[in-house]
Amino acid sequence: MAAIVATVVSTAAAAQSASLEHFLEQWDGNGDAIVTGAEIRQGREQRFYAFDVDGNGYIDQQEYARFDKVREAGIARFSPEDQVNIRRVAKGLTREWNDADGDGRVSRAEFLDGGDTWLKALDKDGDGAVTLKDLGP
């Protein structure tokens, strides 16, 4: 029985760790295993400019479809269990999350401001940063 409990605990920790590892690969700019609001803002700024292909200051529906496709391709390389965890975290990158005015496109301001609410949603312990503890079940 102890072996079963240890296996379940280590399996849950591994899934949690894989989700955090992916998140950290993408968002932890200085490699300290802590994602701060500044790192989220910087990462979102980079993503915004990468997907605002026409440079008009908005990620429109077509550009967002490309963003969704690229994000899904990255998620698809993980196990089904990890995909669930990563999608939960990645929800803060969706058009639905970021289109504050509901016009079907996301402005630079909306996308950057969406990072503040995303950080708050992920930061379970309220310390202003995201770590393994925050990404757990």
Short mmCIF file of N, CA, C and O in Angstrom, two decimals:
data_model
loop_
_atom_site.label_atom_id
_atom_site.label_comp_id
_atom_site.label_asym_id
_atom_site.label_seq_id
_atom_site.Cartn_x
_atom_site.Cartn_y
_atom_site.Cartn_z
N MET A 1 0.82 -1.20 0.00
CA MET A 1 0.00 0.00 0.00
C MET A 1 0.87 1.26 0.00
O MET A 1 0.57 2.20 -0.73
N ALA A 2 1.92 1.27 0.78
CA ALA A 2 2.82 2.43 0.82
C ALA A 2 3.45 2.66 -0.55
O ALA A 2 3.62 3.80 -0.98
N ALA A 3 3.77 1.58 -1.25
CA ALA A 3 4.36 1.71 -2.59
C ALA A 3 3.37 2.33 -3.56
O ALA A 3 3.73 3.16 -4.40
N ILE A 4 2.09 1.96 -3.44
CA ILE A 4 1.06 2.53 -4.31
C ILE A 4 0.91 4.01 -4.05
O ILE A 4 0.85 4.83 -4.98
N VAL A 5 0.86 4.40 -2.78
CA VAL A 5 0.73 5.81 -2.41
C VAL A 5 1.95 6.58 -2.93
O VAL A 5 1.81 7.67 -3.50
N ALA A 6 3.13 6.03 -2.76
CA ALA A 6 4.35 6.70 -3.24
C ALA A 6 4.32 6.88 -4.75
O ALA A 6 4.72 7.92 -5.28
N THR A 7 3.82 5.87 -5.46
CA THR A 7 3.74 5.96 -6.92
C THR A 7 2.75 7.03 -7.34
O THR A 7 3.03 7.82 -8.24
N VAL A 8 1.60 7.08 -6.70
CA VAL A 8 0.59 8.08 -7.03
C VAL A 8 1.13 9.48 -6.75
O VAL A 8 1.00 10.39 -7.58
N VAL A 9 1.77 9.68 -5.62
CA VAL A 9 2.33 10.98 -5.26
C VAL A 9 3.42 11.38 -6.23
O VAL A 9 3.45 12.51 -6.73
N SER A 10 4.32 10.45 -6.57
CA SER A 10 5.41 10.80 -7.48
C SER A 10 4.88 11.04 -8.89
O SER A 10 5.39 11.89 -9.62
N THR A 11 3.85 10.30 -9.31
CA THR A 11 3.26 10.53 -10.63
C THR A 11 2.60 11.90 -10.69
O THR A 11 2.77 12.63 -11.67
N ALA A 12 1.88 12.28 -9.67
CA ALA A 12 1.26 13.61 -9.63
C ALA A 12 2.32 14.70 -9.64
O ALA A 12 2.19 15.71 -10.33
N ALA A 13 3.39 14.50 -8.89
CA ALA A 13 4.48 15.48 -8.85
C ALA A 13 5.16 15.59 -10.21
O ALA A 13 5.51 16.68 -10.65
N ALA A 14 5.33 14.46 -10.88
CA ALA A 14 5.96 14.48 -12.20
C ALA A 14 5.10 15.24 -13.20
O ALA A 14 5.60 16.03 -13.99
N ALA A 15 3.78 15.01 -13.18
CA ALA A 15 2.89 15.73 -14.09
C ALA A 15 2.91 17.22 -13.79
O ALA A 15 2.97 18.04 -14.68
N GLN A 16 2.89 17.54 -12.53
CA GLN A 16 2.94 18.94 -12.12
C GLN A 16 4.26 19.54 -12.56
O GLN A 16 4.31 20.65 -13.07
N SER A 17 5.34 18.81 -12.38
CA SER A 17 6.66 19.29 -12.75
C SER A 17 6.78 19.50 -14.26
O SER A 17 7.35 20.48 -14.71
N ALA A 18 6.24 18.59 -15.07
CA ALA A 18 6.30 18.73 -16.52
C ALA A 18 5.54 19.98 -16.95
O ALA A 18 6.00 20.72 -17.83
N SER A 19 4.41 20.24 -16.34
CA SER A 19 3.65 21.44 -16.67
C SER A 19 4.42 22.69 -16.31
O SER A 19 4.48 23.65 -17.08
N LEU A 20 5.03 22.70 -15.15
CA LEU A 20 5.82 23.85 -14.72
C LEU A 20 7.05 23.99 -15.61
O LEU A 20 7.39 25.10 -16.03
N GLU A 21 7.68 22.88 -15.92
CA GLU A 21 8.87 22.94 -16.76
C GLU A 21 8.54 23.60 -18.10
O GLU A 21 9.29 24.46 -18.58
N HIS A 22 7.44 23.21 -18.70
CA HIS A 22 7.03 23.83 -19.97
C HIS A 22 6.76 25.32 -19.77
O HIS A 22 7.20 26.15 -20.56
N PHE A 23 6.02 25.65 -18.73
CA PHE A 23 5.72 27.06 -18.45
C PHE A 23 7.01 27.84 -18.24
O PHE A 23 7.18 28.93 -18.80
N LEU A 24 7.92 27.28 -17.45
CA LEU A 24 9.18 27.98 -17.20
C LEU A 24 10.02 28.14 -18.46
O LEU A 24 10.65 29.18 -18.66
N GLU A 25 10.05 27.11 -19.31
CA GLU A 25 10.79 27.21 -20.58
C GLU A 25 10.31 28.42 -21.37
O GLU A 25 11.11 29.09 -22.01
N GLN A 26 9.04 28.67 -21.31
CA GLN A 26 8.44 29.73 -22.11
C GLN A 26 8.48 31.12 -21.45
O GLN A 26 8.54 32.12 -22.16
N TRP A 27 8.43 31.17 -20.12
CA TRP A 27 8.17 32.45 -19.47
C TRP A 27 9.22 32.93 -18.48
O TRP A 27 9.25 34.11 -18.16
N ASP A 28 10.08 32.08 -17.97
CA ASP A 28 11.07 32.47 -16.96
C ASP A 28 12.32 33.03 -17.65
O ASP A 28 13.22 32.30 -18.02
N GLY A 29 12.35 34.33 -17.79
CA GLY A 29 13.43 34.98 -18.54
C GLY A 29 14.81 34.86 -17.94
O GLY A 29 15.80 34.79 -18.65
N ASN A 30 14.90 34.80 -16.61
CA ASN A 30 16.23 34.77 -15.99
C ASN A 30 16.60 33.40 -15.42
O ASN A 30 17.66 33.26 -14.81
N GLY A 31 15.75 32.41 -15.60
CA GLY A 31 16.09 31.05 -15.19
C GLY A 31 16.11 30.78 -13.70
O GLY A 31 16.71 29.81 -13.25
N ASP A 32 15.39 31.57 -12.91
CA ASP A 32 15.38 31.36 -11.46
C ASP A 32 14.21 30.52 -10.96
O ASP A 32 13.99 30.42 -9.77
N ALA A 33 13.45 29.92 -11.87
CA ALA A 33 12.30 29.07 -11.55
C ALA A 33 11.14 29.85 -10.93
O ALA A 33 10.27 29.28 -10.28
N ILE A 34 11.13 31.15 -11.15
CA ILE A 34 10.05 32.03 -10.68
C ILE A 34 9.67 32.92 -11.85
O ILE A 34 10.52 33.57 -12.45
N VAL A 35 8.38 32.94 -12.19
CA VAL A 35 7.90 33.79 -13.27
C VAL A 35 7.23 35.01 -12.63
O VAL A 35 6.24 34.88 -11.93
N THR A 36 7.80 36.17 -12.89
CA THR A 36 7.30 37.41 -12.31
C THR A 36 6.36 38.11 -13.28
O THR A 36 6.28 37.76 -14.47
N GLY A 37 5.69 39.13 -12.78
CA GLY A 37 4.83 39.93 -13.63
C GLY A 37 5.60 40.59 -14.76
O GLY A 37 5.11 40.68 -15.89
N ALA A 38 6.81 41.04 -14.48
CA ALA A 38 7.64 41.67 -15.52
C ALA A 38 7.99 40.66 -16.61
O ALA A 38 8.00 40.99 -17.80
N GLU A 39 8.27 39.41 -16.23
CA GLU A 39 8.59 38.39 -17.22
C GLU A 39 7.36 38.04 -18.06
O GLU A 39 7.47 37.82 -19.28
N ILE A 40 6.21 37.99 -17.42
CA ILE A 40 4.98 37.74 -18.17
C ILE A 40 4.73 38.87 -19.16
O ILE A 40 4.44 38.64 -20.33
N ARG A 41 4.89 40.09 -18.71
CA ARG A 41 4.67 41.24 -19.60
C ARG A 41 5.64 41.20 -20.78
O ARG A 41 5.25 41.41 -21.93
N GLN A 42 6.91 40.93 -20.51
CA GLN A 42 7.91 40.87 -21.57
C GLN A 42 7.58 39.74 -22.56
O GLN A 42 7.64 39.93 -23.78
N GLY A 43 7.22 38.57 -22.03
CA GLY A 43 6.88 37.45 -22.89
C GLY A 43 5.64 37.72 -23.73
O GLY A 43 5.57 37.35 -24.90
N ARG A 44 4.68 38.37 -23.13
CA ARG A 44 3.45 38.69 -23.87
C ARG A 44 3.73 39.74 -24.94
O ARG A 44 3.18 39.68 -26.03
N GLU A 45 4.58 40.69 -24.63
CA GLU A 45 4.96 41.71 -25.62
C GLU A 45 5.61 41.03 -26.84
O GLU A 45 5.26 41.32 -27.98
N GLN A 46 6.52 40.10 -26.59
CA GLN A 46 7.18 39.38 -27.69
C GLN A 46 6.17 38.58 -28.50
O GLN A 46 6.21 38.59 -29.74
N ARG A 47 5.27 37.90 -27.83
CA ARG A 47 4.26 37.11 -28.53
C ARG A 47 3.32 38.00 -29.34
O ARG A 47 2.92 37.66 -30.45
N PHE A 48 2.97 39.14 -28.75
CA PHE A 48 2.08 40.04 -29.48
C PHE A 48 2.71 40.44 -30.81
O PHE A 48 2.07 40.33 -31.86
N TYR A 49 3.93 40.89 -30.78
CA TYR A 49 4.58 41.34 -32.02
C TYR A 49 4.83 40.19 -32.98
O TYR A 49 4.79 40.38 -34.20
N ALA A 50 5.04 39.00 -32.47
CA ALA A 50 5.23 37.84 -33.34
C ALA A 50 3.95 37.48 -34.09
O ALA A 50 4.00 37.03 -35.24
N PHE A 51 2.79 37.69 -33.46
CA PHE A 51 1.53 37.27 -34.08
C PHE A 51 0.73 38.42 -34.69
O PHE A 51 -0.23 38.16 -35.43
N ASP A 52 1.09 39.65 -34.43
CA ASP A 52 0.48 40.79 -35.12
C ASP A 52 1.22 40.94 -36.45
O ASP A 52 2.02 41.85 -36.66
N VAL A 53 0.95 40.02 -37.35
CA VAL A 53 1.70 39.88 -38.60
C VAL A 53 1.65 41.16 -39.44
O VAL A 53 2.66 41.57 -40.01
N ASP A 54 0.49 41.80 -39.50
CA ASP A 54 0.39 42.99 -40.34
C ASP A 54 0.82 44.27 -39.62
O ASP A 54 0.84 45.35 -40.21
N GLY A 55 1.17 44.16 -38.35
CA GLY A 55 1.69 45.30 -37.59
C GLY A 55 0.69 46.42 -37.35
O GLY A 55 1.08 47.55 -37.10
N ASN A 56 -0.60 46.09 -37.34
CA ASN A 56 -1.61 47.13 -37.16
C ASN A 56 -1.99 47.38 -35.69
O ASN A 56 -2.88 48.15 -35.41
N GLY A 57 -1.31 46.71 -34.77
CA GLY A 57 -1.59 46.92 -33.35
C GLY A 57 -2.67 46.03 -32.78
O GLY A 57 -3.09 46.21 -31.63
N TYR A 58 -3.14 45.05 -33.59
CA TYR A 58 -4.16 44.11 -33.15
C TYR A 58 -3.79 42.71 -33.60
O TYR A 58 -3.23 42.53 -34.68
N ILE A 59 -4.15 41.72 -32.79
CA ILE A 59 -4.14 40.34 -33.26
C ILE A 59 -5.59 40.05 -33.62
O ILE A 59 -6.45 39.96 -32.75
N ASP A 60 -5.84 39.98 -34.93
CA ASP A 60 -7.21 39.77 -35.40
C ASP A 60 -7.55 38.27 -35.37
O ASP A 60 -6.73 37.45 -34.95
N GLN A 61 -8.74 37.93 -35.82
CA GLN A 61 -9.20 36.54 -35.74
C GLN A 61 -8.28 35.59 -36.52
O GLN A 61 -7.97 34.50 -36.06
N GLN A 62 -7.85 36.00 -37.70
CA GLN A 62 -6.97 35.15 -38.51
C GLN A 62 -5.61 34.98 -37.83
O GLN A 62 -5.06 33.88 -37.77
N GLU A 63 -5.07 36.08 -37.31
CA GLU A 63 -3.77 36.01 -36.62
C GLU A 63 -3.89 35.18 -35.34
O GLU A 63 -2.99 34.43 -35.00
N TYR A 64 -5.03 35.32 -34.66
CA TYR A 64 -5.23 34.54 -33.44
C TYR A 64 -5.37 33.05 -33.76
O TYR A 64 -4.92 32.20 -33.00
N ALA A 65 -5.97 32.74 -34.90
CA ALA A 65 -6.08 31.33 -35.30
C ALA A 65 -4.67 30.74 -35.48
O ALA A 65 -4.41 29.60 -35.07
N ARG A 66 -3.77 31.52 -36.06
CA ARG A 66 -2.38 31.06 -36.21
C ARG A 66 -1.73 30.90 -34.83
O ARG A 66 -1.03 29.92 -34.58
N PHE A 67 -1.94 31.86 -33.94
CA PHE A 67 -1.40 31.80 -32.57
C PHE A 67 -1.91 30.54 -31.88
O PHE A 67 -1.13 29.81 -31.26
N ASP A 68 -3.21 30.27 -31.99
CA ASP A 68 -3.80 29.07 -31.37
C ASP A 68 -3.16 27.80 -31.94
O ASP A 68 -2.86 26.86 -31.19
N LYS A 69 -2.95 27.78 -33.24
CA LYS A 69 -2.37 26.60 -33.90
C LYS A 69 -0.93 26.36 -33.42
O LYS A 69 -0.55 25.22 -33.11
N VAL A 70 -0.15 27.41 -33.32
CA VAL A 70 1.23 27.28 -32.85
C VAL A 70 1.25 26.82 -31.39
O VAL A 70 2.02 25.93 -31.02
N ARG A 71 0.38 27.40 -30.58
CA ARG A 71 0.32 27.02 -29.16
C ARG A 71 -0.09 25.56 -29.01
O ARG A 71 0.50 24.81 -28.24
N GLU A 72 -1.09 25.14 -29.77
CA GLU A 72 -1.54 23.74 -29.70
C GLU A 72 -0.45 22.78 -30.15
O GLU A 72 -0.31 21.69 -29.60
N ALA A 73 0.31 23.16 -31.17
CA ALA A 73 1.41 22.29 -31.64
C ALA A 73 2.44 22.11 -30.53
O ALA A 73 2.98 21.00 -30.35
N GLY A 74 2.71 23.14 -29.78
CA GLY A 74 3.63 23.02 -28.65
C GLY A 74 3.09 22.14 -27.55
O GLY A 74 3.81 21.34 -26.96
N ILE A 75 1.81 22.26 -27.28
CA ILE A 75 1.17 21.47 -26.23
C ILE A 75 1.08 20.00 -26.64
O ILE A 75 1.23 19.11 -25.80
N ALA A 76 0.89 19.74 -27.92
CA ALA A 76 0.68 18.37 -28.42
C ALA A 76 1.87 17.46 -28.16
O ALA A 76 1.71 16.23 -28.15
N ARG A 77 3.02 18.00 -27.91
CA ARG A 77 4.20 17.15 -27.70
C ARG A 77 4.23 16.52 -26.30
O ARG A 77 5.08 15.69 -26.02
N PHE A 78 3.29 16.89 -25.45
CA PHE A 78 3.24 16.37 -24.09
C PHE A 78 2.21 15.25 -23.96
O PHE A 78 1.35 15.09 -24.81
N SER A 79 2.29 14.53 -22.86
CA SER A 79 1.33 13.46 -22.59
C SER A 79 -0.07 14.06 -22.43
O SER A 79 -0.21 15.26 -22.12
N PRO A 80 -1.11 13.25 -22.61
CA PRO A 80 -2.48 13.77 -22.46
C PRO A 80 -2.72 14.42 -21.08
O PRO A 80 -3.40 15.44 -20.99
N GLU A 81 -2.15 13.84 -20.03
CA GLU A 81 -2.33 14.41 -18.69
C GLU A 81 -1.67 15.78 -18.59
O GLU A 81 -2.23 16.72 -18.04
N ASP A 82 -0.45 15.88 -19.12
CA ASP A 82 0.25 17.16 -19.10
C ASP A 82 -0.46 18.19 -19.98
O ASP A 82 -0.47 19.38 -19.65
N GLN A 83 -1.03 17.73 -21.09
CA GLN A 83 -1.75 18.65 -21.97
C GLN A 83 -2.89 19.33 -21.23
O GLN A 83 -3.13 20.53 -21.41
N VAL A 84 -3.59 18.59 -20.40
CA VAL A 84 -4.69 19.16 -19.61
C VAL A 84 -4.15 20.27 -18.71
O VAL A 84 -4.70 21.38 -18.66
N ASN A 85 -3.05 19.99 -18.02
CA ASN A 85 -2.46 20.99 -17.12
C ASN A 85 -1.96 22.20 -17.88
O ASN A 85 -2.16 23.34 -17.46
N ILE A 86 -1.29 21.97 -19.00
CA ILE A 86 -0.73 23.08 -19.77
C ILE A 86 -1.85 23.93 -20.37
O ILE A 86 -1.76 25.16 -20.36
N ARG A 87 -2.90 23.30 -20.85
CA ARG A 87 -4.02 24.08 -21.39
C ARG A 87 -4.68 24.93 -20.30
O ARG A 87 -5.12 26.05 -20.57
N ARG A 88 -4.74 24.39 -19.10
CA ARG A 88 -5.30 25.17 -17.99
C ARG A 88 -4.46 26.42 -17.77
O ARG A 88 -5.00 27.52 -17.62
N VAL A 89 -3.16 26.28 -17.81
CA VAL A 89 -2.26 27.42 -17.63
C VAL A 89 -2.34 28.35 -18.84
O VAL A 89 -2.40 29.56 -18.71
N ALA A 90 -2.35 27.77 -20.04
CA ALA A 90 -2.32 28.55 -21.28
C ALA A 90 -3.64 29.27 -21.57
O ALA A 90 -3.71 30.08 -22.50
N LYS A 91 -4.66 29.03 -20.79
CA LYS A 91 -5.94 29.70 -20.99
C LYS A 91 -5.78 31.22 -21.04
O LYS A 91 -6.48 31.91 -21.76
N GLY A 92 -4.81 31.72 -20.29
CA GLY A 92 -4.57 33.16 -20.25
C GLY A 92 -4.01 33.74 -21.54
O GLY A 92 -3.84 34.95 -21.67
N LEU A 93 -3.75 32.88 -22.52
CA LEU A 93 -3.26 33.35 -23.82
C LEU A 93 -4.35 33.33 -24.89
O LEU A 93 -4.11 33.77 -26.01
N THR A 94 -5.52 32.84 -24.55
CA THR A 94 -6.58 32.72 -25.54
C THR A 94 -7.22 34.07 -25.87
O THR A 94 -7.15 35.02 -25.09
N ARG A 95 -7.83 34.13 -27.05
CA ARG A 95 -8.53 35.36 -27.45
C ARG A 95 -9.66 35.66 -26.48
O ARG A 95 -9.89 36.82 -26.10
N GLU A 96 -10.36 34.62 -26.05
CA GLU A 96 -11.47 34.82 -25.11
C GLU A 96 -11.00 35.51 -23.83
O GLU A 96 -11.71 36.34 -23.28
N TRP A 97 -9.83 35.14 -23.37
CA TRP A 97 -9.27 35.71 -22.14
C TRP A 97 -8.88 37.17 -22.35
O TRP A 97 -9.06 38.01 -21.48
N ASN A 98 -8.34 37.47 -23.52
CA ASN A 98 -7.70 38.77 -23.75
C ASN A 98 -8.54 39.80 -24.49
O ASN A 98 -8.22 40.98 -24.46
N ASP A 99 -9.61 39.39 -25.14
CA ASP A 99 -10.44 40.33 -25.89
C ASP A 99 -11.40 41.03 -24.94
O ASP A 99 -12.59 40.74 -24.89
N ALA A 100 -10.87 41.99 -24.20
CA ALA A 100 -11.63 42.65 -23.14
C ALA A 100 -12.87 43.37 -23.65
O ALA A 100 -13.89 43.40 -22.96
N ASP A 101 -12.80 43.95 -24.84
CA ASP A 101 -13.95 44.70 -25.33
C ASP A 101 -14.86 43.87 -26.23
O ASP A 101 -15.88 44.35 -26.72
N GLY A 102 -14.51 42.60 -26.45
CA GLY A 102 -15.36 41.68 -27.19
C GLY A 102 -15.52 41.97 -28.67
O GLY A 102 -16.49 41.53 -29.29
N ASP A 103 -14.57 42.69 -29.27
CA ASP A 103 -14.70 43.04 -30.68
C ASP A 103 -14.10 42.01 -31.63
O ASP A 103 -14.06 42.21 -32.84
N GLY A 104 -13.63 40.87 -31.09
CA GLY A 104 -13.10 39.80 -31.93
C GLY A 104 -11.63 39.93 -32.26
O GLY A 104 -11.06 39.07 -32.92
N ARG A 105 -11.01 40.99 -31.83
CA ARG A 105 -9.57 41.16 -32.03
C ARG A 105 -8.97 41.66 -30.72
O ARG A 105 -9.68 42.18 -29.86
N VAL A 106 -7.66 41.49 -30.58
CA VAL A 106 -7.00 41.84 -29.32
C VAL A 106 -5.94 42.90 -29.59
O VAL A 106 -5.00 42.67 -30.37
N SER A 107 -6.11 44.04 -28.96
CA SER A 107 -5.12 45.12 -29.11
C SER A 107 -3.90 44.80 -28.25
O SER A 107 -3.94 43.94 -27.36
N ARG A 108 -2.83 45.51 -28.52
CA ARG A 108 -1.62 45.36 -27.72
C ARG A 108 -1.93 45.63 -26.25
O ARG A 108 -1.52 44.87 -25.37
N ALA A 109 -2.67 46.69 -25.96
CA ALA A 109 -3.01 47.03 -24.57
C ALA A 109 -3.82 45.91 -23.92
O ALA A 109 -3.56 45.54 -22.77
N GLU A 110 -4.81 45.38 -24.64
CA GLU A 110 -5.60 44.28 -24.09
C GLU A 110 -4.72 43.07 -23.78
O GLU A 110 -4.87 42.44 -22.74
N PHE A 111 -3.82 42.75 -24.71
CA PHE A 111 -2.97 41.57 -24.54
C PHE A 111 -2.03 41.75 -23.35
O PHE A 111 -1.87 40.84 -22.54
N LEU A 112 -1.43 42.93 -23.25
CA LEU A 112 -0.52 43.17 -22.12
C LEU A 112 -1.28 43.23 -20.80
O LEU A 112 -0.84 42.65 -19.80
N ASP A 113 -2.42 43.91 -20.78
CA ASP A 113 -3.23 43.97 -19.56
C ASP A 113 -3.75 42.59 -19.16
O ASP A 113 -3.90 42.30 -17.97
N GLY A 114 -4.02 41.74 -20.14
CA GLY A 114 -4.45 40.37 -19.86
C GLY A 114 -3.40 39.60 -19.06
O GLY A 114 -3.73 38.66 -18.34
N GLY A 115 -2.16 40.00 -19.17
CA GLY A 115 -1.09 39.36 -18.40
C GLY A 115 -1.24 39.59 -16.90
O GLY A 115 -0.91 38.72 -16.09
N ASP A 116 -1.76 40.76 -16.53
CA ASP A 116 -1.96 41.04 -15.11
C ASP A 116 -3.01 40.11 -14.51
O ASP A 116 -2.80 39.54 -13.43
N THR A 117 -4.12 39.93 -15.21
CA THR A 117 -5.16 39.04 -14.70
C THR A 117 -4.73 37.58 -14.79
O THR A 117 -5.10 36.77 -13.95
N TRP A 118 -3.92 37.27 -15.81
CA TRP A 118 -3.38 35.90 -15.94
C TRP A 118 -2.47 35.59 -14.76
O TRP A 118 -2.59 34.52 -14.15
N LEU A 119 -1.59 36.51 -14.42
CA LEU A 119 -0.70 36.31 -13.27
C LEU A 119 -1.52 36.09 -12.00
O LEU A 119 -1.27 35.16 -11.24
N LYS A 120 -2.52 36.91 -11.79
CA LYS A 120 -3.36 36.76 -10.59
C LYS A 120 -4.07 35.41 -10.56
O LYS A 120 -4.20 34.80 -9.51
N ALA A 121 -4.51 34.95 -11.72
CA ALA A 121 -5.19 33.65 -11.79
C ALA A 121 -4.25 32.50 -11.50
O ALA A 121 -4.64 31.50 -10.88
N LEU A 122 -3.00 32.60 -11.93
CA LEU A 122 -2.02 31.52 -11.72
C LEU A 122 -1.37 31.57 -10.34
O LEU A 122 -0.96 30.55 -9.81
N ASP A 123 -1.27 32.75 -9.77
CA ASP A 123 -0.55 32.98 -8.51
C ASP A 123 -1.42 32.63 -7.31
O ASP A 123 -1.98 33.49 -6.65
N LYS A 124 -1.51 31.32 -7.03
CA LYS A 124 -2.41 30.84 -5.98
C LYS A 124 -2.05 31.35 -4.59
O LYS A 124 -2.92 31.56 -3.75
N ASP A 125 -0.74 31.54 -4.32
CA ASP A 125 -0.36 31.97 -2.98
C ASP A 125 -0.27 33.49 -2.84
O ASP A 125 0.03 34.01 -1.77
N GLY A 126 -0.53 34.21 -3.92
CA GLY A 126 -0.60 35.67 -3.87
C GLY A 126 0.70 36.39 -3.63
O GLY A 126 0.70 37.54 -3.20
N ASP A 127 1.83 35.75 -3.96
CA ASP A 127 3.12 36.40 -3.72
C ASP A 127 3.62 37.22 -4.90
O ASP A 127 4.72 37.74 -4.89
N GLY A 128 2.81 37.33 -5.95
CA GLY A 128 3.18 38.15 -7.10
C GLY A 128 4.04 37.45 -8.13
O GLY A 128 4.57 38.09 -9.04
N ALA A 129 4.17 36.13 -8.02
CA ALA A 129 4.97 35.36 -8.96
C ALA A 129 4.38 33.96 -9.10
O ALA A 129 3.56 33.54 -8.28
N VAL A 130 4.82 33.24 -10.13
CA VAL A 130 4.31 31.90 -10.36
C VAL A 130 5.46 30.90 -10.19
O VAL A 130 6.53 31.07 -10.78
N THR A 131 5.21 29.88 -9.35
CA THR A 131 6.18 28.82 -9.09
C THR A 131 5.46 27.47 -9.16
O THR A 131 4.25 27.42 -9.40
N LEU A 132 6.18 26.40 -8.91
CA LEU A 132 5.60 25.07 -8.91
C LEU A 132 4.39 24.97 -7.99
O LEU A 132 3.38 24.37 -8.33
N LYS A 133 4.48 25.59 -6.81
CA LYS A 133 3.35 25.56 -5.86
C LYS A 133 2.07 26.11 -6.50
O LYS A 133 0.99 25.61 -6.26
N ASP A 134 2.22 27.14 -7.29
CA ASP A 134 1.06 27.77 -7.90
C ASP A 134 0.42 26.94 -8.99
O ASP A 134 -0.78 27.03 -9.23
N LEU A 135 1.21 26.13 -9.66
CA LEU A 135 0.70 25.36 -10.80
C LEU A 135 0.15 23.99 -10.40
O LEU A 135 -0.33 23.27 -11.25
N GLY A 136 0.20 23.68 -9.12
CA GLY A 136 -0.29 22.39 -8.64
C GLY A 136 -1.80 22.30 -8.71
O GLY A 136 -2.49 23.27 -9.04
N PRO A 137 -2.30 21.13 -8.40
CA PRO A 137 -3.76 20.92 -8.46
C PRO A 137 -4.52 21.80 -7.50
O PRO A 137 -4.02 22.29 -6.54
#
